Amino acid sequence: MTVSAETAPALDELRARASALDAADPLAARRERFVLPDGTVYLDGNSLGALPAAVPAALADAVHRQWGTGLIRSWNEHQWWQAPLRVGDAIGGLLGAAPGQTVAGDSTSVQLFNALTGAARSRPGRRLLLTDPGHFPTDQYIADSVARLVGLEVHRIAADGLPRFLAERGDDVAVAGYSPVDYRTGELHDMAAITCAVQEAGGLMLWDLCHAAGALPVRLDELGVDLAVGCGYKFLSGGPGAPAFTYIARRHQAAFDQPLTGWNGHADPFGLSGDYTPAPGVERARIGTPSILSLLALEAALTAFEGTSMEQIRAKSLSLTGFFIDCADTLLDGLGFTVVTPREPHRRGSQVALRHPDAYPLVRALAARGVIGDMRAPDLLRFGVNALYVSYDDMLTAVRHLREAVTHEEHRDPRFRQRAAVT
Ligand SMILES: *Cc1c(COP(=O)(O)O)cnc(C)c1O
């Protein structure tokens, strides 16, 4: 890559910092637990995690031996039946949730529907369902649908407006559904304060952890969170369409009345009764027969976290995103970019978002250079950072390519302006 004379010393300094930070990184060797193509800088693990090296063999075993040879016997012999709870507990371990409160299966959208409806039913007489106007679309759509079904009113209140709203109408709030991390800007909200405020008003707190699970410590039990959901394919790297999860705090389980009363959640599923009696514990959050192949892929993927802690992952993630912002400040100055992710570490999730009017063609031009991020309409370039496999050198390389792409006006290339089905 070419560098202008004035950026050369700054670039040398950034290069030296990247190599010192990589050399001192206690998680550096974790990258070997992932299969990443050579010459690719992968910064979209907040949308689809990279392939963990343990997954192909686990899937081959699940298909050939467990399914092919074991046939239906594998439901018992390979504990397929217990997989949603086993994988749920493994995820719970990354969320600060003691065993017996987390179940894996279905999609986040389905789990949200189930959890929100169950929460609303547990607060009869209260008429309001709160959600974030900036929440991921599926969360808003499902909030609207649940409200229609249960007879609630949805109020879209931004996280920073919650204290005021709760002070005025808190005693009418049944449930609040929020994400700790804004999926566009990467802003991190104060989970403890929001949970506390909603509960003090008498409502239930449901967190959508799609952008937090596997990215930062969330301490569900310690914060006394009521319910949580999240997906398996982002920072948990469980594969495209990986099973999602639901957390139901133990104190709510016995009364939890979920709408999707599938037979897997029955107290005696093989009694084949015509009447639904929910299982006593978190097993009731099971729905129908789960996708075993996907659960086993996710289970193998989670082994990439073994021997680390979420605190350690968080420390590296913040250091990486901080370094990315430094690189952007130095190398992208005057080129039309704005860093929209908060600079204060405690207000930042595990991504950096940059605003630029040509975000889409720039993301495409970057991909052609081997740097994979994504675009969120209308004008954000989003770079997700999974500290298990991303390096400081990746951060600098990405920003250098972005500088090159924009200075060479690659984003004007009509090839990159054509929208693909998935952006
Ligand atoms: C990624 C994401 C989803 C995805 O839902 P699916 O049902 O898996 O498509 C939902 N909510 C949030 C906040 C997300 O970030």
Coordinates of C-alpha atoms and ligand atoms in Angstrom, one line a residue:
M1 CA 0.0 0.0 0.0
T2 CA 1.1 3.5 -0.7
V3 CA 1.4 6.1 2.1
S4 CA 1.7 9.8 1.8
A5 CA 4.8 11.4 3.4
E6 CA 2.8 13.1 6.2
T7 CA 1.1 9.9 7.4
A8 CA 4.3 7.7 7.2
P9 CA 5.6 8.5 10.8
A10 CA 2.1 8.1 12.3
L11 CA 1.7 4.8 10.5
D12 CA 5.1 3.6 11.7
E13 CA 4.0 4.4 15.2
L14 CA 0.7 2.5 14.8
R15 CA 2.5 -0.4 13.3
A16 CA 4.8 -0.6 16.2
R17 CA 2.0 -0.4 18.7
A18 CA 0.0 -3.2 16.9
S19 CA 2.9 -5.6 16.9
A20 CA 3.7 -4.8 20.6
L21 CA 0.1 -5.4 21.6
D22 CA -0.2 -8.6 19.6
A23 CA 3.0 -9.9 21.1
A24 CA 1.7 -9.2 24.6
D25 CA -1.8 -10.6 23.9
P26 CA -2.6 -13.5 26.2
L27 CA -5.5 -14.5 23.8
A28 CA -3.4 -14.4 20.6
A29 CA -3.1 -18.2 20.4
R30 CA -6.9 -18.5 20.4
R31 CA -7.0 -17.6 16.7
E32 CA -5.8 -21.1 16.0
R33 CA -9.2 -22.4 17.4
F34 CA -10.8 -20.8 14.3
V35 CA -10.6 -21.6 10.6
L36 CA -10.0 -18.2 8.9
P37 CA -9.0 -17.9 5.3
D38 CA -5.6 -16.5 4.7
G39 CA -5.5 -12.9 3.6
T40 CA -8.8 -12.1 5.2
V41 CA -9.4 -9.6 8.0
Y42 CA -12.7 -10.8 9.5
L43 CA -14.7 -8.0 11.2
D44 CA -18.2 -9.3 10.8
G45 CA -18.2 -11.8 13.7
N46 CA -21.0 -9.7 15.2
S47 CA -23.2 -10.9 12.4
L48 CA -21.8 -14.4 11.6
G49 CA -19.0 -15.7 13.8
A50 CA -16.1 -17.4 12.1
L51 CA -15.9 -21.1 11.9
P52 CA -14.5 -22.7 15.1
A53 CA -12.0 -25.4 14.3
A54 CA -13.8 -27.9 16.5
V55 CA -17.0 -27.7 14.5
P56 CA -16.3 -29.7 11.3
A57 CA -15.2 -32.9 13.1
A58 CA -18.1 -32.6 15.6
L59 CA -20.6 -32.2 12.8
A60 CA -19.1 -35.1 10.9
D61 CA -19.4 -37.3 14.0
A62 CA -23.0 -36.2 14.6
V63 CA -23.9 -37.0 11.0
H64 CA -22.0 -40.2 10.3
R65 CA -21.8 -41.9 13.6
Q66 CA -24.6 -40.6 15.7
W67 CA -27.2 -40.2 13.0
G68 CA -25.9 -42.6 10.3
T69 CA -25.1 -45.5 12.6
G70 CA -26.8 -44.8 15.9
L71 CA -30.1 -43.8 14.2
I72 CA -32.9 -43.2 16.6
R73 CA -31.0 -44.7 19.4
S74 CA -28.8 -41.6 19.6
W75 CA -31.6 -39.7 21.3
N76 CA -30.6 -41.7 24.3
E77 CA -27.1 -43.0 23.6
H78 CA -25.7 -39.6 22.6
Q79 CA -28.0 -37.6 24.9
W80 CA -29.6 -35.7 22.0
W81 CA -32.7 -35.3 24.2
Q82 CA -30.7 -33.3 26.8
A83 CA -28.8 -31.1 24.2
P84 CA -31.0 -28.0 24.6
L85 CA -30.3 -27.9 28.3
R86 CA -26.7 -28.9 28.1
V87 CA -25.9 -26.3 25.4
G88 CA -28.1 -23.8 27.4
D89 CA -26.0 -24.3 30.5
A90 CA -22.8 -23.9 28.5
I91 CA -24.1 -20.6 27.1
G92 CA -25.3 -19.6 30.6
G93 CA -21.8 -20.1 31.9
L94 CA -20.7 -17.2 29.6
L95 CA -23.6 -15.1 30.8
G96 CA -23.1 -15.3 34.5
A97 CA -26.1 -17.7 34.8
A98 CA -26.0 -20.7 37.2
P99 CA -27.0 -24.0 35.5
G100 CA -30.7 -24.8 35.1
Q101 CA -31.9 -21.4 33.8
T102 CA -30.9 -21.4 30.1
V103 CA -32.3 -23.4 27.2
A104 CA -31.0 -23.4 23.6
G105 CA -33.1 -23.8 20.5
D106 CA -35.2 -22.1 17.8
S107 CA -34.4 -18.6 16.7
T108 CA -34.1 -15.4 18.6
S109 CA -37.3 -14.2 17.1
V110 CA -39.2 -17.2 18.4
Q111 CA -37.5 -17.0 21.8
L112 CA -38.4 -13.4 22.0
F113 CA -42.0 -14.0 21.3
N114 CA -42.1 -16.8 23.9
A115 CA -40.3 -14.8 26.6
L116 CA -42.1 -11.5 26.0
T117 CA -45.5 -13.1 26.0
G118 CA -44.7 -15.1 29.1
A119 CA -43.5 -12.0 30.8
A120 CA -46.5 -10.0 29.9
R121 CA -48.8 -12.7 31.2
S122 CA -47.1 -12.7 34.5
R123 CA -47.9 -9.0 35.1
P124 CA -51.7 -9.0 34.7
G125 CA -53.3 -5.6 35.1
R126 CA -50.3 -3.7 33.8
R127 CA -50.8 -2.3 30.3
L128 CA -47.5 -1.2 28.9
L129 CA -44.7 -3.0 27.1
L130 CA -41.6 -0.9 26.6
T131 CA -39.0 -1.3 24.0
D132 CA -36.2 0.7 22.3
P133 CA -37.0 2.7 19.2
G134 CA -33.5 1.8 18.0
H135 CA -34.0 -1.9 18.8
F136 CA -33.2 -4.4 16.1
P137 CA -36.3 -4.6 13.9
T138 CA -37.4 -8.1 14.8
D139 CA -37.5 -7.1 18.5
Q140 CA -39.8 -4.2 17.6
Y141 CA -42.1 -6.2 15.3
I142 CA -42.5 -9.0 17.9
A143 CA -43.1 -6.5 20.7
D144 CA -46.0 -5.0 18.6
S145 CA -47.4 -8.5 17.9
V146 CA -47.2 -9.6 21.5
A147 CA -48.8 -6.4 22.6
R148 CA -51.7 -7.1 20.3
L149 CA -52.1 -10.6 21.4
V150 CA -52.0 -9.9 25.1
G151 CA -53.7 -6.6 25.0
L152 CA -50.9 -4.2 25.8
E153 CA -49.7 -0.9 24.5
V154 CA -46.1 -0.6 23.2
H155 CA -44.1 2.5 24.0
R156 CA -40.8 3.0 22.3
I157 CA -38.6 4.7 24.8
A158 CA -34.9 5.2 24.3
A159 CA -32.8 3.9 27.1
D160 CA -31.8 7.3 28.3
G161 CA -35.5 8.4 28.5
L162 CA -36.4 5.4 30.6
P163 CA -35.9 7.0 34.1
R164 CA -38.3 9.8 33.2
F165 CA -40.9 7.5 31.7
L166 CA -40.8 5.1 34.6
A167 CA -41.1 7.9 37.1
E168 CA -44.4 8.9 35.4
R169 CA -45.9 5.6 34.3
G170 CA -43.7 2.9 35.8
D171 CA -46.6 1.3 37.8
D172 CA -48.3 0.4 34.5
V173 CA -45.2 -1.3 32.9
A174 CA -45.5 -5.1 32.5
V175 CA -42.2 -5.7 30.7
A176 CA -39.3 -3.9 29.2
G177 CA -37.4 -5.5 26.3
Y178 CA -34.0 -3.9 25.5
S179 CA -30.5 -4.7 24.2
P180 CA -27.4 -3.8 26.2
V181 CA -25.7 -2.9 22.9
D182 CA -27.0 -0.8 20.1
Y183 CA -26.5 -3.0 17.0
R184 CA -25.8 0.0 14.8
T185 CA -23.6 2.3 16.8
G186 CA -22.2 -0.2 19.3
E187 CA -23.2 2.0 22.3
L188 CA -23.4 0.0 25.5
H189 CA -26.2 0.8 27.9
D190 CA -26.0 0.4 31.7
M191 CA -27.7 -3.0 32.2
A192 CA -27.6 -2.8 36.0
A193 CA -29.2 0.6 36.2
I194 CA -31.9 -0.2 33.6
T195 CA -32.7 -3.6 35.2
C196 CA -33.0 -2.0 38.6
A197 CA -35.2 0.9 37.4
V198 CA -37.7 -1.4 35.6
Q199 CA -37.9 -3.8 38.5
E200 CA -38.3 -1.0 41.0
A201 CA -41.4 0.1 39.0
G202 CA -42.6 -3.5 39.3
G203 CA -42.0 -4.6 35.7
L204 CA -40.0 -7.5 34.3
M205 CA -36.7 -6.9 32.5
L206 CA -36.0 -8.9 29.4
W207 CA -32.6 -8.4 27.8
D208 CA -31.8 -9.3 24.2
L209 CA -28.2 -10.4 24.4
C210 CA -27.5 -11.0 20.6
H211 CA -24.7 -8.5 20.6
A212 CA -23.5 -9.2 24.2
A213 CA -23.4 -13.0 24.5
G214 CA -19.7 -14.1 24.1
A215 CA -18.6 -10.4 23.7
L216 CA -18.8 -9.1 27.2
P217 CA -19.6 -10.1 30.8
V218 CA -23.4 -9.7 31.4
R219 CA -23.7 -11.1 35.0
L220 CA -27.4 -12.2 34.6
D221 CA -27.7 -13.8 38.1
E222 CA -25.8 -11.0 39.9
L223 CA -27.9 -8.3 38.3
G224 CA -31.1 -10.2 39.1
V225 CA -32.3 -10.0 35.5
D226 CA -35.7 -11.7 34.9
L227 CA -35.4 -12.9 31.4
A228 CA -33.0 -12.9 28.5
V229 CA -32.7 -14.2 25.0
G230 CA -29.9 -14.1 22.4
C231 CA -28.6 -15.7 19.3
G232 CA -26.0 -18.4 18.8
Y233 CA -24.4 -17.3 15.5
K234 CA -22.8 -13.9 16.4
F235 CA -20.1 -13.8 19.1
L236 CA -20.9 -17.4 20.0
S237 CA -19.8 -18.5 16.5
G238 CA -22.3 -21.4 16.4
G239 CA -22.8 -21.2 12.6
P240 CA -25.4 -19.7 10.2
G241 CA -28.8 -19.9 11.8
A242 CA -27.4 -21.4 15.0
P243 CA -29.9 -22.0 17.8
A244 CA -30.8 -19.1 20.0
F245 CA -31.2 -19.2 23.8
T246 CA -33.6 -18.2 26.5
Y247 CA -32.7 -17.5 30.1
I248 CA -35.5 -17.6 32.8
A249 CA -34.3 -16.7 36.3
R250 CA -35.0 -19.6 38.6
R251 CA -37.5 -17.6 40.7
H252 CA -39.8 -17.2 37.7
Q253 CA -39.7 -20.7 36.3
A254 CA -42.5 -22.3 38.2
A255 CA -45.0 -19.7 37.2
F256 CA -43.7 -19.0 33.7
D257 CA -46.6 -19.3 31.3
Q258 CA -45.2 -19.3 27.8
P259 CA -47.4 -19.3 24.7
L260 CA -45.6 -21.9 22.6
T261 CA -46.6 -25.0 24.7
G262 CA -44.7 -27.6 22.6
W263 CA -44.5 -31.2 23.7
N264 CA -40.7 -31.0 24.5
G265 CA -41.6 -28.6 27.4
H266 CA -44.1 -31.0 28.9
A267 CA -43.5 -32.4 32.4
D268 CA -43.8 -35.9 30.9
P269 CA -43.2 -35.6 27.2
F270 CA -43.4 -39.3 26.5
G271 CA -46.5 -39.8 28.6
L272 CA -48.2 -38.4 25.5
S273 CA -51.1 -36.8 27.5
G274 CA -53.5 -34.7 25.6
D275 CA -53.2 -32.0 28.2
Y276 CA -50.3 -29.7 28.7
T277 CA -48.5 -29.7 32.0
P278 CA -45.3 -27.7 31.9
A279 CA -42.1 -29.2 33.2
P280 CA -41.2 -27.8 36.6
G281 CA -37.9 -26.1 35.7
V282 CA -36.4 -24.3 32.8
E283 CA -37.2 -27.4 30.7
R284 CA -40.6 -25.8 30.1
A285 CA -38.9 -23.3 27.8
R286 CA -38.3 -26.1 25.4
I287 CA -40.7 -26.0 22.5
G288 CA -40.7 -28.7 19.8
T289 CA -38.0 -31.1 18.5
P290 CA -34.9 -29.0 18.2
S291 CA -32.3 -29.0 15.3
I292 CA -29.8 -31.5 16.8
L293 CA -27.2 -31.0 14.1
S294 CA -27.2 -27.2 14.8
L295 CA -27.1 -27.7 18.6
L296 CA -24.1 -30.0 18.3
A297 CA -22.3 -27.6 16.1
L298 CA -23.0 -24.8 18.6
E299 CA -21.9 -27.0 21.4
A300 CA -18.5 -27.7 19.7
A301 CA -18.2 -24.0 18.9
L302 CA -18.5 -23.0 22.5
T303 CA -15.4 -25.0 23.4
A304 CA -13.4 -22.1 21.8
F305 CA -14.2 -20.2 25.1
E306 CA -12.7 -22.9 27.4
G307 CA -9.9 -21.6 29.5
T308 CA -10.8 -18.0 29.0
S309 CA -13.0 -15.7 31.0
M310 CA -15.5 -13.1 29.7
E311 CA -13.5 -10.5 31.7
Q312 CA -10.3 -11.4 29.7
I313 CA -12.2 -11.3 26.4
R314 CA -13.8 -8.0 27.3
A315 CA -10.4 -6.5 28.2
K316 CA -9.0 -7.4 24.8
S317 CA -12.1 -6.4 23.0
L318 CA -12.0 -2.9 24.5
S319 CA -8.3 -2.6 23.8
L320 CA -8.9 -3.6 20.1
T321 CA -11.8 -1.3 19.5
G322 CA -9.8 1.5 21.3
F323 CA -6.9 0.9 19.0
F324 CA -9.2 0.8 15.9
I325 CA -10.5 4.3 16.9
D326 CA -6.9 5.6 17.3
C327 CA -6.1 4.2 13.8
A328 CA -9.2 5.9 12.4
D329 CA -8.4 9.2 14.1
T330 CA -5.0 9.1 12.6
L331 CA -5.4 7.6 9.1
L332 CA -9.0 8.7 8.2
D333 CA -8.8 12.3 9.3
G334 CA -10.3 14.6 6.7
L335 CA -11.7 11.8 4.6
G336 CA -15.4 12.2 5.5
F337 CA -15.7 9.6 8.3
T338 CA -17.1 10.1 11.8
V339 CA -16.6 7.6 14.6
V340 CA -20.1 7.1 16.0
T341 CA -19.2 4.4 18.6
P342 CA -18.7 6.0 22.1
R343 CA -15.1 6.6 22.9
E344 CA -15.5 5.9 26.6
P345 CA -14.8 2.2 27.1
H346 CA -17.7 1.6 29.5
R347 CA -20.1 2.9 26.9
R348 CA -18.8 0.7 24.1
G349 CA -19.8 -2.8 23.0
S350 CA -17.6 -5.0 20.9
Q351 CA -17.7 -3.1 17.6
V352 CA -16.8 0.2 16.0
A353 CA -19.2 2.0 13.6
L354 CA -18.1 4.8 11.3
R355 CA -20.4 7.1 9.5
H356 CA -19.8 7.9 5.8
P357 CA -22.2 8.8 3.1
D358 CA -20.8 6.1 0.8
A359 CA -20.9 3.4 3.5
Y360 CA -22.3 0.7 1.3
P361 CA -19.9 0.9 -1.7
L362 CA -17.0 1.3 0.8
V363 CA -17.9 -1.9 2.6
R364 CA -18.0 -3.7 -0.7
A365 CA -14.7 -2.2 -1.9
L366 CA -13.1 -3.2 1.5
A367 CA -14.4 -6.8 1.0
A368 CA -12.7 -6.9 -2.4
R369 CA -9.5 -6.0 -0.5
G370 CA -10.1 -8.9 2.0
V371 CA -11.4 -6.8 4.8
I372 CA -14.9 -8.0 5.8
G373 CA -17.2 -5.7 7.7
D374 CA -20.8 -4.7 7.0
M375 CA -23.1 -1.8 6.4
R376 CA -26.1 -0.8 8.4
A377 CA -28.5 1.6 6.5
P378 CA -28.3 4.3 5.7
D379 CA -24.6 5.3 6.3
L380 CA -22.8 3.2 8.9
L381 CA -19.8 1.0 8.3
R382 CA -19.8 -1.6 11.1
F383 CA -16.7 -3.5 12.2
G384 CA -17.3 -6.2 14.8
V385 CA -14.5 -7.4 16.9
N386 CA -14.4 -10.9 18.3
A387 CA -11.4 -10.9 20.7
L388 CA -11.0 -14.7 20.3
Y389 CA -9.7 -14.4 16.8
V390 CA -9.1 -10.7 15.9
S391 CA -5.7 -9.2 16.2
Y392 CA -4.4 -5.6 16.6
D393 CA -2.7 -6.0 13.2
D394 CA -6.2 -6.7 11.8
M395 CA -7.4 -3.4 13.2
L396 CA -4.6 -1.4 11.5
T397 CA -4.9 -3.4 8.3
A398 CA -8.6 -2.7 8.1
V399 CA -8.2 1.0 8.6
R400 CA -5.3 1.2 6.2
H401 CA -7.4 -0.5 3.5
L402 CA -10.3 1.8 4.2
R403 CA -8.0 4.8 3.7
E404 CA -6.7 3.4 0.4
A405 CA -10.2 2.5 -0.8
V406 CA -11.5 6.0 -0.2
T407 CA -8.4 7.9 -1.5
H408 CA -8.5 5.8 -4.7
E409 CA -12.2 6.5 -4.9
E410 CA -13.0 2.8 -5.2
H411 CA -16.4 3.4 -3.8
R412 CA -17.4 5.2 -7.1
D413 CA -17.0 1.8 -8.9
P414 CA -20.5 0.8 -10.1
R415 CA -19.7 -2.8 -9.2
F416 CA -19.7 -1.8 -5.6
R417 CA -22.8 0.3 -5.7
Q418 CA -25.1 -2.5 -6.7
R419 CA -27.0 -3.8 -3.6
A420 CA -26.8 -7.5 -2.8
A421 CA -29.7 -9.3 -1.2
V422 CA -28.0 -9.4 2.1
T423 CA -26.3 -6.2 3.2
Ligands
LIG1 C1 -29.2 -10.5 15.4 C2 -30.3 -10.1 16.2 C3 -31.5 -10.7 16.1 C4 -31.7 -11.8 15.1 O1 -32.9 -12.5 15.3 P1 -33.1 -13.9 14.4 O2 -34.4 -14.4 14.9 O3 -31.9 -14.7 14.7 O4 -33.1 -13.5 13.0 C5 -32.6 -10.3 16.9 N1 -32.4 -9.3 17.8 C6 -31.2 -8.6 17.9 C7 -31.0 -7.5 18.9 C8 -30.2 -9.0 17.1 O5 -29.0 -8.3 17.1

